Short mmCIF file of C-alpha atoms and ligand atoms in Angstrom, two decimals:
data_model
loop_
_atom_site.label_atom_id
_atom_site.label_comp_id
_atom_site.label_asym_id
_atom_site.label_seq_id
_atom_site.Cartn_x
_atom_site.Cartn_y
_atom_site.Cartn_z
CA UNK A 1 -28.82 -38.56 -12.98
CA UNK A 2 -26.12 -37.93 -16.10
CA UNK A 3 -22.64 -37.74 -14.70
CA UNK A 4 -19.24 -36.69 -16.44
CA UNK A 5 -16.47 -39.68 -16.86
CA UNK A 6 -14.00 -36.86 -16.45
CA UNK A 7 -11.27 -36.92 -13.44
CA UNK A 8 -11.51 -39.52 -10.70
CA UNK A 9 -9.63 -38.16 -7.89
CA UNK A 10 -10.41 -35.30 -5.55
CA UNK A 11 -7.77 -34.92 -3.28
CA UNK A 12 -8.57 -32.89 -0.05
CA UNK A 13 -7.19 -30.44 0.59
CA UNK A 14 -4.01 -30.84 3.57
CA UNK A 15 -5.79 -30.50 6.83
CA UNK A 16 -3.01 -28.53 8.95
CA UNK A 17 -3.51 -30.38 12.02
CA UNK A 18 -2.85 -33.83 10.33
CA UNK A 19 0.64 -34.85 10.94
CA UNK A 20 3.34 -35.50 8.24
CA UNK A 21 3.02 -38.20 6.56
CA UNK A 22 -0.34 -38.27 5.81
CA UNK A 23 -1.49 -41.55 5.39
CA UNK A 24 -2.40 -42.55 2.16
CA UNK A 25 -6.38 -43.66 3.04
CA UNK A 26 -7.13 -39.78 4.18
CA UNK A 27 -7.15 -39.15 0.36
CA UNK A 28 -10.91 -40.00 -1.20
CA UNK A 29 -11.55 -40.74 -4.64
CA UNK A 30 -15.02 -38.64 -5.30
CA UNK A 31 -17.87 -40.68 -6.39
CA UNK A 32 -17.06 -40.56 -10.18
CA UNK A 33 -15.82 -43.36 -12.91
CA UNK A 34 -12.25 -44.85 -14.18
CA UNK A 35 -12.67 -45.39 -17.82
CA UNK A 36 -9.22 -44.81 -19.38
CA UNK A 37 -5.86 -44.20 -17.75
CA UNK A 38 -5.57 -40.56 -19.43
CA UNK A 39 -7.73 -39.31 -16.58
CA UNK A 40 -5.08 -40.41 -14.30
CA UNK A 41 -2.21 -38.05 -12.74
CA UNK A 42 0.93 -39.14 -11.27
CA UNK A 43 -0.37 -37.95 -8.00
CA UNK A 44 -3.73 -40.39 -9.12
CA UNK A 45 -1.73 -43.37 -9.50
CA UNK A 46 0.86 -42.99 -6.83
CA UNK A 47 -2.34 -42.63 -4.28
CA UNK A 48 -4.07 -46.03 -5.45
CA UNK A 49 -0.37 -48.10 -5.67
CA UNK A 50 0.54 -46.42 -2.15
CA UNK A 51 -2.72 -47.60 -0.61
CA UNK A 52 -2.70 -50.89 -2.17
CA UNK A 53 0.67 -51.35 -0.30
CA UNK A 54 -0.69 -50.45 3.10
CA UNK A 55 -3.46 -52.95 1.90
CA UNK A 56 -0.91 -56.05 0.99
CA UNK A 57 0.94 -55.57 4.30
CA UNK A 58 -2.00 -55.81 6.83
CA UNK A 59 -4.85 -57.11 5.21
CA UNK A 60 -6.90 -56.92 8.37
CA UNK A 61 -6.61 -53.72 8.93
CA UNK A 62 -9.68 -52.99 6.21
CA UNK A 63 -11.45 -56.77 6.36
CA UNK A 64 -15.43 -56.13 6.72
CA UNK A 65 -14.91 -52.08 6.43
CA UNK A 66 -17.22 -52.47 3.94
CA UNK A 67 -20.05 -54.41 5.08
CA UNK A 68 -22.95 -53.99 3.56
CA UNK A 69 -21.62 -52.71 0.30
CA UNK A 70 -22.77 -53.74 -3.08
CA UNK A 71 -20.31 -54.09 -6.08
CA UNK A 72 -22.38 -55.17 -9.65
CA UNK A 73 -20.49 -57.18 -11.83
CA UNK A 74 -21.52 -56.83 -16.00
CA UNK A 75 -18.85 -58.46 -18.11
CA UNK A 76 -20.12 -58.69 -21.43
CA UNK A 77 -16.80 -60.75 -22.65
CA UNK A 78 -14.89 -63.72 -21.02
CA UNK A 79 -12.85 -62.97 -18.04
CA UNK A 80 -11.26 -64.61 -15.10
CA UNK A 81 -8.44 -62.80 -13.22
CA UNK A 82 -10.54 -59.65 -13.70
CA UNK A 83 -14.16 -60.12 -12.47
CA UNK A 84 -12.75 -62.63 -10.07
CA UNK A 85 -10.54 -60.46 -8.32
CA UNK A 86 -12.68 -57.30 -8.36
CA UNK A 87 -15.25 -60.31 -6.44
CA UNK A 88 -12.27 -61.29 -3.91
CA UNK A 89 -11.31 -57.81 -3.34
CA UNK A 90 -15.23 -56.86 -2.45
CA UNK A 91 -15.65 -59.39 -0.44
CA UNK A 92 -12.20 -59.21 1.54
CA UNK A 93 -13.58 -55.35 2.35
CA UNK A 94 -16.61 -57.24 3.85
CA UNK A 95 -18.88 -56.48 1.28
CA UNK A 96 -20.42 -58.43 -1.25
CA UNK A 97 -21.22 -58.73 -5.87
CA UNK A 98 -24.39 -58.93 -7.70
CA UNK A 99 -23.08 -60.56 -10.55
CA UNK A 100 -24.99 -60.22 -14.09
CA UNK A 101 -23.99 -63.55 -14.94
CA UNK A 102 -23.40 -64.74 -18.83
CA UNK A 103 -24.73 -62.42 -21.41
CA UNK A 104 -26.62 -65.30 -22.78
CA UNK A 105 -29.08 -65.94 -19.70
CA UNK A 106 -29.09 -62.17 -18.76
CA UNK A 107 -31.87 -59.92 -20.46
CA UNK A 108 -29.28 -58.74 -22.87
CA UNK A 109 -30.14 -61.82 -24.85
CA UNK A 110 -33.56 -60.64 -24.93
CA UNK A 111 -32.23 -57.39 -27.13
CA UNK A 112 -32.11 -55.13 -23.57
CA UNK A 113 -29.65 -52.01 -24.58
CA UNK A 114 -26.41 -51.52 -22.88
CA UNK A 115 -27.68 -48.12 -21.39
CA UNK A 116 -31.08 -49.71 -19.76
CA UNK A 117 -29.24 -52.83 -17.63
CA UNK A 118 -26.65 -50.40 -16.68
CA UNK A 119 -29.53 -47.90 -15.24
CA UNK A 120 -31.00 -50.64 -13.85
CA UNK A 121 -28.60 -52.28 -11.97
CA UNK A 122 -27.02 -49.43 -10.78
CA UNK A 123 -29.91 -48.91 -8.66
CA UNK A 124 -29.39 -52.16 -7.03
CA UNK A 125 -25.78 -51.45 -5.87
CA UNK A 126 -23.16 -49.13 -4.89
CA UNK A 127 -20.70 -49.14 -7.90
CA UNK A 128 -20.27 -51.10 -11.36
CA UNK A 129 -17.67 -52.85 -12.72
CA UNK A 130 -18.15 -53.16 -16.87
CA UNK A 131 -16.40 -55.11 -19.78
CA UNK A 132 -18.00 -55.25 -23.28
CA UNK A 133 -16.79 -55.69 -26.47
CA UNK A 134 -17.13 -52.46 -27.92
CA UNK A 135 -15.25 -49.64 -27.59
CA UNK A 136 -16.40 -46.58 -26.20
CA UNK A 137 -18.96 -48.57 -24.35
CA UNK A 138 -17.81 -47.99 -20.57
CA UNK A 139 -18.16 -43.99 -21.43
CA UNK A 140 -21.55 -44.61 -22.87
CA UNK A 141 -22.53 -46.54 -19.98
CA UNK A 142 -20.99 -43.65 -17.36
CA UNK A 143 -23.61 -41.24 -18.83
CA UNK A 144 -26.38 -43.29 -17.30
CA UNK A 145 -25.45 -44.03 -13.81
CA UNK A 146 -24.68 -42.25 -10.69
CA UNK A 147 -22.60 -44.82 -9.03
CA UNK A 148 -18.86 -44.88 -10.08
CA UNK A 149 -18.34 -47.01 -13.21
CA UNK A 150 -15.23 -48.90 -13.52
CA UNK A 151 -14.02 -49.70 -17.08
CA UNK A 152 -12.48 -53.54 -16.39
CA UNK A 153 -11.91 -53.58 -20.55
CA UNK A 154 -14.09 -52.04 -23.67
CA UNK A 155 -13.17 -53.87 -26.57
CA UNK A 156 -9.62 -52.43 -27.76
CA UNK A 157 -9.77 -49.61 -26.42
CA UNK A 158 -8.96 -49.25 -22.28
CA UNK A 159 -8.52 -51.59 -19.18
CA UNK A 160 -7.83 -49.10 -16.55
CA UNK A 161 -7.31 -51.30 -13.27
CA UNK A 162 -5.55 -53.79 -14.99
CA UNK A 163 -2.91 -50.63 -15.71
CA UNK A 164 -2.78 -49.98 -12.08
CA UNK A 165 -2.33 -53.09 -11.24
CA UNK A 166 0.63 -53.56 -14.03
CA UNK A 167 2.05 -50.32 -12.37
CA UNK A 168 2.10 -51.24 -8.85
CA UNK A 169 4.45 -54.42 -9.94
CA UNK A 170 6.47 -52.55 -12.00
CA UNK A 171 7.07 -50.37 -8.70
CA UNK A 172 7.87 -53.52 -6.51
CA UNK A 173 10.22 -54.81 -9.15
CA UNK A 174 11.92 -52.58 -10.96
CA UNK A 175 10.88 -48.78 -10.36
CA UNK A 176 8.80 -46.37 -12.37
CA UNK A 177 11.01 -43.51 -13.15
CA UNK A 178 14.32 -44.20 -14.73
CA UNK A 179 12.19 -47.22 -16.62
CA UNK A 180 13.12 -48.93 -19.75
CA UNK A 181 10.25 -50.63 -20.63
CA UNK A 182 9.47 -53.17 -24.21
CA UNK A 183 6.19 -53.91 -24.80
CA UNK A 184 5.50 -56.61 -26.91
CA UNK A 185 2.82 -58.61 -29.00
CA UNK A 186 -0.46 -57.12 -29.84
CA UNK A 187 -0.03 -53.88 -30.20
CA UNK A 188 -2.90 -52.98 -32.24
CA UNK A 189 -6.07 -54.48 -30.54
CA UNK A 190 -4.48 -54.93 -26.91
CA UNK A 191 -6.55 -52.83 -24.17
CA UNK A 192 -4.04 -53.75 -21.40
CA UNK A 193 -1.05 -51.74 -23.74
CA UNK A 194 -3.00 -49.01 -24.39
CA UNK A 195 -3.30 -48.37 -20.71
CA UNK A 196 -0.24 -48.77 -19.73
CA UNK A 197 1.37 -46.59 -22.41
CA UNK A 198 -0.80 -43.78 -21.44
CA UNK A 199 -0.24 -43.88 -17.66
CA UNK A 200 3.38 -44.41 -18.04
CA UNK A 201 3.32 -41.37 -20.05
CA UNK A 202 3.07 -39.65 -15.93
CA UNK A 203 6.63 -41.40 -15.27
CA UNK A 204 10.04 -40.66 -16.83
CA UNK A 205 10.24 -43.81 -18.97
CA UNK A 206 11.17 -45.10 -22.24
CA UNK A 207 8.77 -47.05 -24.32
CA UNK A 208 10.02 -49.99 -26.57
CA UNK A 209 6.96 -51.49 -28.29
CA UNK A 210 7.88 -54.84 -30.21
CA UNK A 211 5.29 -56.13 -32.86
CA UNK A 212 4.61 -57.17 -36.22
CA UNK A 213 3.85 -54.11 -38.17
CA UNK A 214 0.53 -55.31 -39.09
CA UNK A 215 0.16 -55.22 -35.27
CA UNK A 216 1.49 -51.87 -34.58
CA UNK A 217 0.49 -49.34 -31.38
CA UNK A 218 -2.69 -47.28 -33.45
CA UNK A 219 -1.33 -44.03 -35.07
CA UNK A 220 -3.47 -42.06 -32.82
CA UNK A 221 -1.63 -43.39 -29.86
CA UNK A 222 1.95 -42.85 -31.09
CA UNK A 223 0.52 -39.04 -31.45
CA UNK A 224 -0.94 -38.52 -27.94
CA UNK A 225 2.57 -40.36 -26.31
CA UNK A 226 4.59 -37.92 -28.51
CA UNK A 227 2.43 -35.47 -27.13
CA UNK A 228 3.28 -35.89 -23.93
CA UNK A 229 6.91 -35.93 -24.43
CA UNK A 230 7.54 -39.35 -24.03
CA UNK A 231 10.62 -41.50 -25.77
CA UNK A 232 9.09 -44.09 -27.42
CA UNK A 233 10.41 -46.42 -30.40
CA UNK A 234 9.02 -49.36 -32.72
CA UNK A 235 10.42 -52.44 -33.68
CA UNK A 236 9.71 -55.86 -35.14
CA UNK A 237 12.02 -57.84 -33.68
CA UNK A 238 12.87 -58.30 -29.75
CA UNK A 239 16.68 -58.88 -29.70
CA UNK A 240 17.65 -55.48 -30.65
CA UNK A 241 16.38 -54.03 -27.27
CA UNK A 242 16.25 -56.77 -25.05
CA UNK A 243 19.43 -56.73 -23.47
CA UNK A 244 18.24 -53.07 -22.31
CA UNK A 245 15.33 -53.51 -20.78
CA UNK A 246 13.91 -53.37 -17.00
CA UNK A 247 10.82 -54.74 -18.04
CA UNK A 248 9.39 -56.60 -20.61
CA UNK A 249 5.31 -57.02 -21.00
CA UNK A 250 4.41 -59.58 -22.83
CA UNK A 251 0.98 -60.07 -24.79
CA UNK A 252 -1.75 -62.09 -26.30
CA UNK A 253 -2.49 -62.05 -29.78
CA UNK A 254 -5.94 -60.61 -29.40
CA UNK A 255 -7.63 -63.18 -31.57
CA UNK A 256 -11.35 -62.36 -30.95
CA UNK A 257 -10.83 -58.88 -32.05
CA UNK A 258 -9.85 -59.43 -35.73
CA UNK A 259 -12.20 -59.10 -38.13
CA UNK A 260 -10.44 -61.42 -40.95
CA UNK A 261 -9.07 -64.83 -38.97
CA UNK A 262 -6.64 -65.07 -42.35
CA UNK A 263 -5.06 -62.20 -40.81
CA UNK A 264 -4.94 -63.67 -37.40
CA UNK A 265 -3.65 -67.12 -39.04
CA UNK A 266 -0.52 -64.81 -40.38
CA UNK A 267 0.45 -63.60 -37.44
CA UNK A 268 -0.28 -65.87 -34.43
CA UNK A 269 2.66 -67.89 -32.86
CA UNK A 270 5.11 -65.17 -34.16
CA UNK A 271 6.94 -63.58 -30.90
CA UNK A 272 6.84 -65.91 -28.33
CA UNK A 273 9.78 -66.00 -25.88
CA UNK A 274 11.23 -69.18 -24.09
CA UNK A 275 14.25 -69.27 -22.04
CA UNK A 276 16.78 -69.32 -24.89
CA UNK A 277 15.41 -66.15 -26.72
CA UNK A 278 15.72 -64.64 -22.93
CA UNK A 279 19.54 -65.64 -22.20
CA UNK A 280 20.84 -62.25 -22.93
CA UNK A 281 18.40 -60.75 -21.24
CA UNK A 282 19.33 -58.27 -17.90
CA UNK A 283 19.42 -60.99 -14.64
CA UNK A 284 16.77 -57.90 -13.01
CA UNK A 285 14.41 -58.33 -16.28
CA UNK A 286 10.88 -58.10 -15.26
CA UNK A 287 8.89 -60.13 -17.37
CA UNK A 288 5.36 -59.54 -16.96
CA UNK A 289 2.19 -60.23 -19.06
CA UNK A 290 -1.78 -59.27 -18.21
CA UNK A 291 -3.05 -63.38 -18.91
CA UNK A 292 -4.14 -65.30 -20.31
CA UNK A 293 -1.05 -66.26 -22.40
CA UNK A 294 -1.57 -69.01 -25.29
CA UNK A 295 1.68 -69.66 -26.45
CA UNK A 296 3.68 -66.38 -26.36
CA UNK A 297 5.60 -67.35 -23.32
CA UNK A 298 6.94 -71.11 -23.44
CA UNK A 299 6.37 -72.88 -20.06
CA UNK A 300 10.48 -72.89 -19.72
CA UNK A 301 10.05 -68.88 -18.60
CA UNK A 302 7.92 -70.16 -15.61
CA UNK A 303 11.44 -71.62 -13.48
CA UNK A 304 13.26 -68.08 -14.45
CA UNK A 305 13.49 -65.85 -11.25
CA UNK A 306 12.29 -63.18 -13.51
CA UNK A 307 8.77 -64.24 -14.43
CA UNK A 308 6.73 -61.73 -12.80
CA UNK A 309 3.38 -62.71 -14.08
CA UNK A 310 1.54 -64.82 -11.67
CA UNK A 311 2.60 -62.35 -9.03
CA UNK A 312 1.25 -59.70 -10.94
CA UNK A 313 -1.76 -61.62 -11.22
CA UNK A 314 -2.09 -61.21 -7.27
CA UNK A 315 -1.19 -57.92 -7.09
CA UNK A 316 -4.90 -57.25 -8.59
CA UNK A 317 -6.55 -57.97 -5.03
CA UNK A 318 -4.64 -55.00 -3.02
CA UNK A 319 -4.55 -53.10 -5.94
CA UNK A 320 -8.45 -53.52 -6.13
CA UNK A 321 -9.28 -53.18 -3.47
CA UNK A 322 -7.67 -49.88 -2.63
CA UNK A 323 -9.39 -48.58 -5.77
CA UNK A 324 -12.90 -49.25 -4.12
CA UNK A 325 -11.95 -48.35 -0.67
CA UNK A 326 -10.92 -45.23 -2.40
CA UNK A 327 -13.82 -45.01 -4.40
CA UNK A 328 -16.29 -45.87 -2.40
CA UNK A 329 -14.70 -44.15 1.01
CA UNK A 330 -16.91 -40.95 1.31
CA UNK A 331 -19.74 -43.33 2.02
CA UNK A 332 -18.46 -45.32 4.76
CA UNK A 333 -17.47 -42.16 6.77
C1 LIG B 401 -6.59 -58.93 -20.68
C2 LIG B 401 -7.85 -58.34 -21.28
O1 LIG B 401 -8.96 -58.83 -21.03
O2 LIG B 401 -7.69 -57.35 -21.98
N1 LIG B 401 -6.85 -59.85 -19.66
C3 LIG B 401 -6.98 -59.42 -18.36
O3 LIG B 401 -7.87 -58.67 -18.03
N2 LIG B 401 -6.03 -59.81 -17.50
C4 LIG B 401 -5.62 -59.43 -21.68
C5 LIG B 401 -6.06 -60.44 -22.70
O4 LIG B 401 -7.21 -60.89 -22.73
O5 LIG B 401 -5.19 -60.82 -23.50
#
């Protein structure tokens, strides 16, 4: 069966006898994929990062509600924090991964196409979590399966759940409306920004992005945040905004996605941050960053109260799994 990658979330409609507030796990995702944040509405969002916070304070409350539930696991690229997580979170629900393993001992390596292992292994489970190098690909692939497809990163282009999970620790720490917000580093090749600047784009916020300007947010993206009516500006150097900011995401110069490593050699260990480059920085900074870093924050950021990283790094278990339990709800009903 062909399926649409169009809009994720079908909220029901208010049942009258259902008292105010309604809680947040009465709302059901329909069976359907998450391949870029511009799918996503405020009301989207605020639904996954509200769940995910009745998930982080009692745990228990959803351990082994999905037993019996099959998540399949294709990641085409490298990845820790991502596939792991999206494992943890299944299995915390009580349900379990069929993981594809390394491209190189899968079938791929035998010249399979992306569209045929997707097919096939969405038979074998209940929904799909894909990363590949190429961009586009997680759409492609969402036109071939009738389980939901999560995009967990297709080359430069999206990495949806990484977004959410970016957006429920900007909510812990500093707020999403009123935001000031400098995003820095790779600009140009980095999934995680492109993401982030779209779904912020539902939240009244102001965009610094910080780069080289070989590294530069893609045209086409500075066009769809205008667009929207959002205040965004460009720099190439951090100290002009940082003593403004509420948050500051820091990223990885995307080496693997350059196609000339002379260009990569020009550019890599420019803007890093260590404490020093950070003293006149707000005391409530949030400094976040997706991982892995190289060397673009110095270990000397660790010991500041405002590294936010590694507990943004956690935040992708609740956040996770409250995007399958939302997902995947209809069927355990
Ligand atoms: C990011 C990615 O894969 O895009 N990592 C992640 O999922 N946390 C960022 C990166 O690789 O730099």
């Amino acid at each position: 069966m062909v399926r649409n990658s169009v809009s994720v979330i079908d909220y029901r409609q208010p049942n009258s006898e259902i008292q105010e507030p309604r809680p947040t796990h009465h709302y059901k995702m329909r069976h359907d994929h998450l391949i870029t944040t511009k799918q996503l509405s405020r009301g989207d969002i605020e639904a996954v990062l509200d769940r995910a916070a009745e998930i982080d304070a009692e745990p228990e409350a959803v351990a082994g509600t999905y037993d019996g539930t099959l998540l399949g696991l294709l990641f085409y690229e490298p990845s820790t924090r991502t596939k792991m997580s999206f494992e943890t979170a299944m299995k915390r629900l009580g349900g379990d991964v069929v993981d594809m393993g390394a491209v190189e001992s899968s079938s791929v390596s035998k010249g399979e196409s992306l569209a045929d292992t997707v097919r096939v292994i969405a038979g074998y489970t209940d929904a799909l979590v894909l990363r590949h190098p190429r961009e586009g690909a997680a759409t492609m692939a969402s036109e071939f399966v009738d389980v939901p497809l999560l995009n967990a990163g297709d080359g430069a282009g999206h990495h949806p759940t990484q977004t959410l999970l970016d957006l429920y620790t900007i909510r812990e720490n500093a707020g999403l409306d009123d935001l000031t917000i400098g995003i820095m580093g790779d600009l140009k090749y980095g999934r995680t920004v492109h993401s982030l600047a779209y779904a912020l784009t539902n939240f009244e916020t102001t965009q610094h992005f910080i780069s080289p300007p070989s590294l530069q947010l893609p045209r086409e993206v500075v066009y769809d945040l205008h667009q929207q009516g959002t205040s965004i500006k460009e720099h190439d150097t951090l100290e002009s905004v940082l003593e403004t900011l509420d948050v500051l995401y820091v990223t990885r110069i995307q080496e693997e996605r350059f196609p000339d490593k002379d260009e990569y050699r020009k550019v890599a260990g420019q803007y890093q941050i260590d404490a020093e480059t950070l003293a006149d920085a707000r005391e409530g900074l949030t400094i976040m960053h997706p991982l892995p870093r190289v060397d673009e924050i110095a270990p000397d950021v660790d010991e500041l109260s405002q590294a936010t990283y590694f507990e943004q790094a956690h935040n992708g278990i609740p956040v996770r799994m409250a995007l399958l339990d939302l997902l995947l709800g209809d069927s355990n009903e």
